PDB file of C-alpha atoms in Angstrom:
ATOM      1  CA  UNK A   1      52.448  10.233  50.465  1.00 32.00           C
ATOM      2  CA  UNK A   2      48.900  11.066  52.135  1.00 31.00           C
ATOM      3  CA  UNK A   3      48.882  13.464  49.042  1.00 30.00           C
ATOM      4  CA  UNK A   4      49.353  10.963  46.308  1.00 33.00           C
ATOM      5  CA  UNK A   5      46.775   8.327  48.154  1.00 33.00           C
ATOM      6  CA  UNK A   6      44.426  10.979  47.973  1.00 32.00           C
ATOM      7  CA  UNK A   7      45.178  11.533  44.209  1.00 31.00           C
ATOM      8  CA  UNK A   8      44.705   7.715  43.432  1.00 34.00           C
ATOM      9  CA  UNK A   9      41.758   7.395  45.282  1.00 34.00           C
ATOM     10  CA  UNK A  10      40.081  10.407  44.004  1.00 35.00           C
ATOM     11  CA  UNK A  11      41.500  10.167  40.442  1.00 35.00           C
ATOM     12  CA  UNK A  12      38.888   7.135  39.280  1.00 43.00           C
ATOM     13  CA  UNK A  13      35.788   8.637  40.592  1.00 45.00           C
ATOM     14  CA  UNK A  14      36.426  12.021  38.649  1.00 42.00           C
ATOM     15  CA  UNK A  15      37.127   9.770  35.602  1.00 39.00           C
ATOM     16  CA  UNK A  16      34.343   7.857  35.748  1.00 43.00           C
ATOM     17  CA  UNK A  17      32.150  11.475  36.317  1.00 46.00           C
ATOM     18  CA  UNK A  18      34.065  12.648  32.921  1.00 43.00           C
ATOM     19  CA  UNK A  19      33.194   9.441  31.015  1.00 41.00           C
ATOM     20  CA  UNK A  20      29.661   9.326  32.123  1.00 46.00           C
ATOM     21  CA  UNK A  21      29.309  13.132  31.212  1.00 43.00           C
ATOM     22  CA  UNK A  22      30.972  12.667  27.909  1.00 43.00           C
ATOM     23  CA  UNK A  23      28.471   9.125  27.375  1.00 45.00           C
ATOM     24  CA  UNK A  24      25.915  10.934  28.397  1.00 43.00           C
ATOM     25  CA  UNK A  25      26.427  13.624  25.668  1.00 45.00           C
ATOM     26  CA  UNK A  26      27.018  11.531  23.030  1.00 42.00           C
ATOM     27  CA  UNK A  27      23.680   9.482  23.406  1.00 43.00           C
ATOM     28  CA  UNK A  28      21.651  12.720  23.912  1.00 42.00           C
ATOM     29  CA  UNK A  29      23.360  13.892  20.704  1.00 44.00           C
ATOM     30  CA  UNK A  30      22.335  10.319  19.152  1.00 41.00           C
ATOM     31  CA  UNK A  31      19.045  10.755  20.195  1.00 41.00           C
ATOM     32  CA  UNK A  32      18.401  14.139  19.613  1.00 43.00           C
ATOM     33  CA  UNK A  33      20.084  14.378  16.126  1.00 44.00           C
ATOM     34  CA  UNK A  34      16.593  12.269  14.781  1.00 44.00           C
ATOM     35  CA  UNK A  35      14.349  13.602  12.451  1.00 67.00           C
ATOM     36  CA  UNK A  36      10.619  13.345  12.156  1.00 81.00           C
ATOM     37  CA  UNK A  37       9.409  10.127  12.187  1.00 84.00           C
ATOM     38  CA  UNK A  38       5.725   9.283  11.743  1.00 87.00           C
ATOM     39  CA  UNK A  39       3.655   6.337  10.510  1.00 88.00           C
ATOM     40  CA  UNK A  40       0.586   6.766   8.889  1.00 88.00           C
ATOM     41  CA  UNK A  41      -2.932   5.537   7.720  1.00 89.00           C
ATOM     42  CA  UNK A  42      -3.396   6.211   4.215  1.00 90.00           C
ATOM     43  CA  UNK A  43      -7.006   5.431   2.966  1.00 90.00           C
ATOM     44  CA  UNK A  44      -7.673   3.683  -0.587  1.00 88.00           C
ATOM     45  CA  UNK A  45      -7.905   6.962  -3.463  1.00 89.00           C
ATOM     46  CA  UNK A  46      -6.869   9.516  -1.024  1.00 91.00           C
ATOM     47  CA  UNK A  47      -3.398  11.650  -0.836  1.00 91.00           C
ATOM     48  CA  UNK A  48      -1.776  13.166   2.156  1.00 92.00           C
ATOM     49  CA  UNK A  49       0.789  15.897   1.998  1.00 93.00           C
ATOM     50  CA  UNK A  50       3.590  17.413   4.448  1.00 92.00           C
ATOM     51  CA  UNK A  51       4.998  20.736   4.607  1.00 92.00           C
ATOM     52  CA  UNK A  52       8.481  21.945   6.123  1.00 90.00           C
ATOM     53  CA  UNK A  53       9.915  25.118   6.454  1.00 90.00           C
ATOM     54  CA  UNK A  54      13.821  24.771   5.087  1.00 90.00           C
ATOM     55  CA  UNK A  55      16.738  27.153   4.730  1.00 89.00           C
ATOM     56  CA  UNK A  56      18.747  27.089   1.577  1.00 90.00           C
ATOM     57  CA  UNK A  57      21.872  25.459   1.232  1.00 89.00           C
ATOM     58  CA  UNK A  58      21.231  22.359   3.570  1.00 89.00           C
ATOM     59  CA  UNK A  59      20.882  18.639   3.484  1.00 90.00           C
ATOM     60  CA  UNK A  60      17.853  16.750   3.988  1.00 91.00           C
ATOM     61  CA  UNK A  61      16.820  13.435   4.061  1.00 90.00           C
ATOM     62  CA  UNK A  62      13.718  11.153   3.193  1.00 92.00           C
ATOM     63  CA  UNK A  63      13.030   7.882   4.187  1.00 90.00           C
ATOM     64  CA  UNK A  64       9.742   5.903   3.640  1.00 92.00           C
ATOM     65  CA  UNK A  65       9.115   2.752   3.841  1.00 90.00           C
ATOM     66  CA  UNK A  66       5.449   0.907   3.274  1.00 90.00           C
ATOM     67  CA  UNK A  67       4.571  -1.419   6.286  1.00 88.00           C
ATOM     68  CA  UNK A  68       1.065  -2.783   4.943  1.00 86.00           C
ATOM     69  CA  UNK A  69      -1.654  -2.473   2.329  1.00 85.00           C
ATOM     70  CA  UNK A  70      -2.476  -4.020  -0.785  1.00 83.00           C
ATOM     71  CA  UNK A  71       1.329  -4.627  -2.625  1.00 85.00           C
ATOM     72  CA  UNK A  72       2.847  -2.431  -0.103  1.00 86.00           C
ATOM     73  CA  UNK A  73       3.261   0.156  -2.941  1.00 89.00           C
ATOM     74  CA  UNK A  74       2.432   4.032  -2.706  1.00 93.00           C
ATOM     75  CA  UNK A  75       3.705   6.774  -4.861  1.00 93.00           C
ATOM     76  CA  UNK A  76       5.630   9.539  -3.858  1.00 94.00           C
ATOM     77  CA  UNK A  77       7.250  13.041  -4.781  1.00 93.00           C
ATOM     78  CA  UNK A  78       8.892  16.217  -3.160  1.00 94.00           C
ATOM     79  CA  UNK A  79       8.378  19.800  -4.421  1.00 93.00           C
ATOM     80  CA  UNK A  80      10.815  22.796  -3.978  1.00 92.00           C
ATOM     81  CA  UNK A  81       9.083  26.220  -2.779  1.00 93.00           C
ATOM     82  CA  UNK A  82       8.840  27.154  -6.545  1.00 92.00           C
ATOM     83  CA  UNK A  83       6.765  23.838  -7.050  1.00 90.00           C
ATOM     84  CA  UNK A  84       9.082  22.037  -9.159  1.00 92.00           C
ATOM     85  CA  UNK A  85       9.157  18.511  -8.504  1.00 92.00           C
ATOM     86  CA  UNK A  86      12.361  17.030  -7.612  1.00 94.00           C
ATOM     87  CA  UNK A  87      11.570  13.602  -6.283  1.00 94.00           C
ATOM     88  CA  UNK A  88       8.810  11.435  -7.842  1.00 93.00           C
ATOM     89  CA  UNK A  89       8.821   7.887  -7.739  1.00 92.00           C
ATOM     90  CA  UNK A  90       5.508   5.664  -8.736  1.00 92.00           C
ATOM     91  CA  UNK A  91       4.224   2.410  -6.672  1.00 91.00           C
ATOM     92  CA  UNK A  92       7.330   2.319  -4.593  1.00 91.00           C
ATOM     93  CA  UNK A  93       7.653  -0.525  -1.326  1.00 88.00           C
ATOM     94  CA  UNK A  94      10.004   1.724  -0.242  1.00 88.00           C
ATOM     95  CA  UNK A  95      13.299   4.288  -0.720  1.00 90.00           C
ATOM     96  CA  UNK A  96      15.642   7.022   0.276  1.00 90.00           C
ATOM     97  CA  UNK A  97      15.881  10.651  -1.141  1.00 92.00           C
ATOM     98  CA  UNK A  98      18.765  13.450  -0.149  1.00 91.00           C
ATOM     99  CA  UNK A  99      18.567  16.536  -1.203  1.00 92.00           C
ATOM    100  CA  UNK A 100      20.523  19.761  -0.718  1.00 91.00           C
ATOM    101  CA  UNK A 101      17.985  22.744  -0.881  1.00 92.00           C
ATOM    102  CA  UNK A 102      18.955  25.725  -3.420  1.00 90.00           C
ATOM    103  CA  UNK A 103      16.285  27.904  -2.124  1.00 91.00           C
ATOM    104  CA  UNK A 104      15.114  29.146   1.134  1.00 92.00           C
ATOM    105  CA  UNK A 105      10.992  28.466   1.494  1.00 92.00           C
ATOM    106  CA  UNK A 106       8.429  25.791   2.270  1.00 93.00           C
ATOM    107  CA  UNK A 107       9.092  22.134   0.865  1.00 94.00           C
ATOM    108  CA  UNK A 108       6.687  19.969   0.694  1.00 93.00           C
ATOM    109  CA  UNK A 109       6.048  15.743   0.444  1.00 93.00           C
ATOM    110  CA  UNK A 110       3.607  13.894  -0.756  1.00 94.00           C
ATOM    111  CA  UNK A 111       2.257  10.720  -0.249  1.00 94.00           C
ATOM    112  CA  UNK A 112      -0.480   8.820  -2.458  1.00 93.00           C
ATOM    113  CA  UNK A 113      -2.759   6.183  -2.600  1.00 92.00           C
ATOM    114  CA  UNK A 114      -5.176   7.013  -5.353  1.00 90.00           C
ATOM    115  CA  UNK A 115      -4.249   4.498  -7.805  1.00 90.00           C
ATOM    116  CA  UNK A 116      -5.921   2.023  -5.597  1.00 87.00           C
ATOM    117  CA  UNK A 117      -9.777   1.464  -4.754  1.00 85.00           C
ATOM    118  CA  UNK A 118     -10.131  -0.713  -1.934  1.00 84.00           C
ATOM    119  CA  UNK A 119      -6.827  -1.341  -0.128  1.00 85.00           C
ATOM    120  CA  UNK A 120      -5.170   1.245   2.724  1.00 87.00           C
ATOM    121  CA  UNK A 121      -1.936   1.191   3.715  1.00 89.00           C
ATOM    122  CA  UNK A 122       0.710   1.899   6.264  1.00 89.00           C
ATOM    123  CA  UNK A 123       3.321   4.170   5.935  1.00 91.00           C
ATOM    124  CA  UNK A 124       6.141   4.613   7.846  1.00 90.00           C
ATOM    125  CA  UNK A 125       8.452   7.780   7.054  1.00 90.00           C
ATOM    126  CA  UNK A 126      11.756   9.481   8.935  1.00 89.00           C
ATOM    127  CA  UNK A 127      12.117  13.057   7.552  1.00 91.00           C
ATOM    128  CA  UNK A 128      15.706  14.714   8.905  1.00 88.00           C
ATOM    129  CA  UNK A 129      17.041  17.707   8.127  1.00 89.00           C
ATOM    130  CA  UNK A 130      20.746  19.158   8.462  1.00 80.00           C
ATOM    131  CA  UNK A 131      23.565  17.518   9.236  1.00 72.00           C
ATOM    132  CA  UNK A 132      24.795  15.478  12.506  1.00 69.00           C
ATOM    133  CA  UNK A 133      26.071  17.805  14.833  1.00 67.00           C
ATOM    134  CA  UNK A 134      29.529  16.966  16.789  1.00 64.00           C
ATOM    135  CA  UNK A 135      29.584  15.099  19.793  1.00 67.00           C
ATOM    136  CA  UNK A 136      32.477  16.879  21.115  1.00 63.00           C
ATOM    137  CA  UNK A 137      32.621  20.386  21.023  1.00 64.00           C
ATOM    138  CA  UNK A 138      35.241  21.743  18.405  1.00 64.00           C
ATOM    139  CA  UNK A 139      35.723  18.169  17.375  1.00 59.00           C
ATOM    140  CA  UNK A 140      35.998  19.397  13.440  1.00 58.00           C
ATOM    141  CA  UNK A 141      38.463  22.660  14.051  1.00 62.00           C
ATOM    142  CA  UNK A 142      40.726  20.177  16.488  1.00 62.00           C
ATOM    143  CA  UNK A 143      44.366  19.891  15.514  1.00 54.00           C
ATOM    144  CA  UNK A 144      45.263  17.352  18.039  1.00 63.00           C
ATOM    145  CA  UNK A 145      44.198  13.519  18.189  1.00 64.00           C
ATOM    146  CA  UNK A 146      41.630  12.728  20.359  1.00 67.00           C
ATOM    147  CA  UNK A 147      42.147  10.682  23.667  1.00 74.00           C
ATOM    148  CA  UNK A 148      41.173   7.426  24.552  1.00 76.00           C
ATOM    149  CA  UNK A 149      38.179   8.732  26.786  1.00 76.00           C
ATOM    150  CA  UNK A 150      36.783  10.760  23.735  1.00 72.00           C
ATOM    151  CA  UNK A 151      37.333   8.223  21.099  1.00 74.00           C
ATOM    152  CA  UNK A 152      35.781   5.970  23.492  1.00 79.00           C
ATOM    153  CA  UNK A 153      32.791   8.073  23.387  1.00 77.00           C
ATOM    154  CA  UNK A 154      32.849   8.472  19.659  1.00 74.00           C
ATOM    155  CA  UNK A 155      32.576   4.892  19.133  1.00 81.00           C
ATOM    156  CA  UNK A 156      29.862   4.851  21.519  1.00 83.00           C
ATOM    157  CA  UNK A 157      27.980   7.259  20.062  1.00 75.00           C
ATOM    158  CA  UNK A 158      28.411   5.583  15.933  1.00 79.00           C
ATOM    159  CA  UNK A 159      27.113   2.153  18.245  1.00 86.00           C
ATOM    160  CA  UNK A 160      24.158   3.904  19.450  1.00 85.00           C
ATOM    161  CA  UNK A 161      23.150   5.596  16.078  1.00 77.00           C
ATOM    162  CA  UNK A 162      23.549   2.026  14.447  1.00 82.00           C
ATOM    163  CA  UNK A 163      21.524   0.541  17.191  1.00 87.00           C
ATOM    164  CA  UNK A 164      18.681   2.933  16.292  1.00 80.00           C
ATOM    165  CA  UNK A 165      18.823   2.412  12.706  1.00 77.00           C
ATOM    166  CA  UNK A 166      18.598  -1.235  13.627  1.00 82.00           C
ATOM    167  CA  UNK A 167      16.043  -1.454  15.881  1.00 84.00           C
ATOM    168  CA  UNK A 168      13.557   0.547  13.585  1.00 78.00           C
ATOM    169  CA  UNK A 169      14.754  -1.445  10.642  1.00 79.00           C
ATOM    170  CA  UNK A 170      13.838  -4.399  12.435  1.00 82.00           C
ATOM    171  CA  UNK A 171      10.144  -2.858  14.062  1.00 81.00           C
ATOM    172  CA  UNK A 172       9.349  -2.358  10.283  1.00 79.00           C
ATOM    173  CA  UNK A 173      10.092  -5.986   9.371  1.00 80.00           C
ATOM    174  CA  UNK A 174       8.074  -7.120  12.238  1.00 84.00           C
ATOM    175  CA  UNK A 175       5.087  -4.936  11.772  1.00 80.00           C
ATOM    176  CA  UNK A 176       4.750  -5.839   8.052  1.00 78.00           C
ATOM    177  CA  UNK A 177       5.414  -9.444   8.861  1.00 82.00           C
ATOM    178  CA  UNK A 178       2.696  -9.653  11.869  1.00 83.00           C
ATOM    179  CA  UNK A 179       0.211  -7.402   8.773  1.00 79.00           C
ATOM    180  CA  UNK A 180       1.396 -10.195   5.970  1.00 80.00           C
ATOM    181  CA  UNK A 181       0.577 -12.882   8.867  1.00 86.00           C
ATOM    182  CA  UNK A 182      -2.766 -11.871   9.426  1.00 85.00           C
ATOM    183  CA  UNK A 183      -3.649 -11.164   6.039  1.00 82.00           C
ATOM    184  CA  UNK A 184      -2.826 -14.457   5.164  1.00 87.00           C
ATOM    185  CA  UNK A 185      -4.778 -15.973   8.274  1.00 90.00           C
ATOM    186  CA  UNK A 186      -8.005 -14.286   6.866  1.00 88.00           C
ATOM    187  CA  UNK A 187      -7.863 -15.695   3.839  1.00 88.00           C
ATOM    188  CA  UNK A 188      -7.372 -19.385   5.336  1.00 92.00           C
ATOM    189  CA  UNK A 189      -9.684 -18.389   7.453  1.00 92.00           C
ATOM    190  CA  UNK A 190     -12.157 -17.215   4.597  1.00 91.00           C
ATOM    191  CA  UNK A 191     -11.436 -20.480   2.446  1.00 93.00           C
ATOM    192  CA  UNK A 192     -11.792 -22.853   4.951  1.00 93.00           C
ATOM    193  CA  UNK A 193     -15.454 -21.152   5.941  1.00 92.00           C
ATOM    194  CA  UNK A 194     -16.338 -21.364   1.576  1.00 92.00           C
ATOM    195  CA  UNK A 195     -14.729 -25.225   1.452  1.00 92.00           C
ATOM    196  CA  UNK A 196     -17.319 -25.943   4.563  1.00 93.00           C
ATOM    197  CA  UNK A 197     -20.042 -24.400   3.043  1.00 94.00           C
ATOM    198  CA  UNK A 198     -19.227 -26.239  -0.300  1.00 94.00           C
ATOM    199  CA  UNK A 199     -18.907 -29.842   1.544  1.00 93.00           C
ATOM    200  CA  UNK A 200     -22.358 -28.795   3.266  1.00 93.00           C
ATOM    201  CA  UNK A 201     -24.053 -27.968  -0.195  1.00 93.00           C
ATOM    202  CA  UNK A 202     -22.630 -31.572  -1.590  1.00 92.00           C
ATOM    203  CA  UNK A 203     -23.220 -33.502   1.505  1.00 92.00           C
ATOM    204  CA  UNK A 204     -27.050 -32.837   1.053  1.00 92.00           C
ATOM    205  CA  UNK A 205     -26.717 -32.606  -2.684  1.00 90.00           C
ATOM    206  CA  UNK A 206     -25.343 -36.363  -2.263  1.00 89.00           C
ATOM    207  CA  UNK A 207     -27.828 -37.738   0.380  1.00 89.00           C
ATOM    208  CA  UNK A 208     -30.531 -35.939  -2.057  1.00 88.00           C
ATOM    209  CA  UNK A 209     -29.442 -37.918  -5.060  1.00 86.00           C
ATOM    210  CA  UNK A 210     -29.361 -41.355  -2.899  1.00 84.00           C
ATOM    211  CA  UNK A 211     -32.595 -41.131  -1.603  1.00 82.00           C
ATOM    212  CA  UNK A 212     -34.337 -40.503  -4.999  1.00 81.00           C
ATOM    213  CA  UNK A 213     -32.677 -43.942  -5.980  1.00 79.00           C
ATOM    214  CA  UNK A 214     -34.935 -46.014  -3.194  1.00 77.00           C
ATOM    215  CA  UNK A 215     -37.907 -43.963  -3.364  1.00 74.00           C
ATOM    216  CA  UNK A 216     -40.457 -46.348  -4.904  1.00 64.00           C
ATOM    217  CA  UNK A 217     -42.521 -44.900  -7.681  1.00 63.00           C
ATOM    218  CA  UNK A 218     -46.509 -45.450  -7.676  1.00 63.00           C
ATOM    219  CA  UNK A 219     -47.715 -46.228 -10.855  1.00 62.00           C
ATOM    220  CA  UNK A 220     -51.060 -43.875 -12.021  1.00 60.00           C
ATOM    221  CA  UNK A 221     -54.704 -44.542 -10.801  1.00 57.00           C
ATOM    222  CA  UNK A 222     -55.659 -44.536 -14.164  1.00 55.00           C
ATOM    223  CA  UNK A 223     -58.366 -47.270 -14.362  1.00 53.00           C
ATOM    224  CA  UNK A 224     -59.177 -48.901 -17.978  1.00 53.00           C
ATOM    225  CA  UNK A 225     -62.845 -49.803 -18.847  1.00 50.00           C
ATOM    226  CA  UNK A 226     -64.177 -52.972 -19.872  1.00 46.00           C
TER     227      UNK A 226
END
């Protein structure tokens, strides 16, 4: 009996150990199973270009996404290690490429802003590479179900990577919103200055007029002889 209390007592602590191990795994797999992600000035006429080592016969993924500048536009392309282009997309707000590499050497992205002359921008870009790799170790080569405590931790671990995904979707929206917001706060700002400036110029335009109304005329000192 003293034997079986001890089991029940003991039981839920090494549980909870396992499931916070398990947790634990699966968000530092979330986590760590990110790619590069990097936001960017890019000045008016200029170009900036990115370089990655790959291996051949792997996934990668490109994600961009323009937060503010101008018409939050910006061209884009990819290049293989033989420089053949195999992404190129003009004045894009924003997009997704995948791409499974066929040879082994250095890739490389581009970013532009030389179609425009006076406006930078923001860009915001995630660049990952490979795919996800298990939470669970032998989780693909497993010929039995999983348990409770592991599907538990599965489900966990698709939560956190939508939560992720989320969140940055939503940082995005909010940064280009707050850039839209004070954009459009200059220009009141700069029309409101102009219309005072133009009320000022026809305010004394005005007063100019009325006082050359009442402003009595002498006539010439012209005398005549007799």
């Amino acid at each position: 009996v003293a034997v079986r209390g001890a089991v029940r007592v003991a039981m839920p602590g090494a549980v909870r150990g396992a499931v916070r191990a398990l947790c634990l795994a699966a968000l530092l797999s979330a986590l760590g199973a990110r790619g590069t992600e990097l936001t960017l000035e890019l000045p008016d006429s200029d170009r900036r270009c990115f370089h990655q080592e790959l291996e051949s016969g792997i996934k990668f993924t490109l994600d961009y996404q323009v937060i503010s500048g101008g018409h939050y536009d910006v061209d884009c392309h990819v290049e293989d290690p033989n420089g053949q282009t195999i992404y190129q997309e003009t004045k894009k707000q924003y997009d997704s490429f995948q791409h499974h590499t066929e040879v082994k050497g250095v890739y490389t992205f581009c970013f532009s802003n030389e179609f425009s002359t006076f406006s930078h921008k923001i860009v915001y870009f995630d660049f990952q590479v490979g795919d996800e790799p298990p939470i669970l170790p032998d989780m693909n080569n497993r010929v039995t179900a999983l348990t409770q405590m592991e599907s538990a931790c599965v489900t966990i671990h698709e939560m956190l990577n939508s939560v992720i995904d989320s969140q940055t979707h939503y940082r995005l929206r909010e940064a280009q919103d707050r850039s839209r917001a004070e954009e459009l706060n200059g220009r009141v700002s700069y029309w409101s200055v102009g219309e005072t400036l133009i009320l000022f110029v026809v305010s004394i335009g005005q007063v100019m007029l009325l006082k050359s109304f009442f402003t009595e005329k002498r006539p010439s000192s012209g005398g005549t002889g007799t």
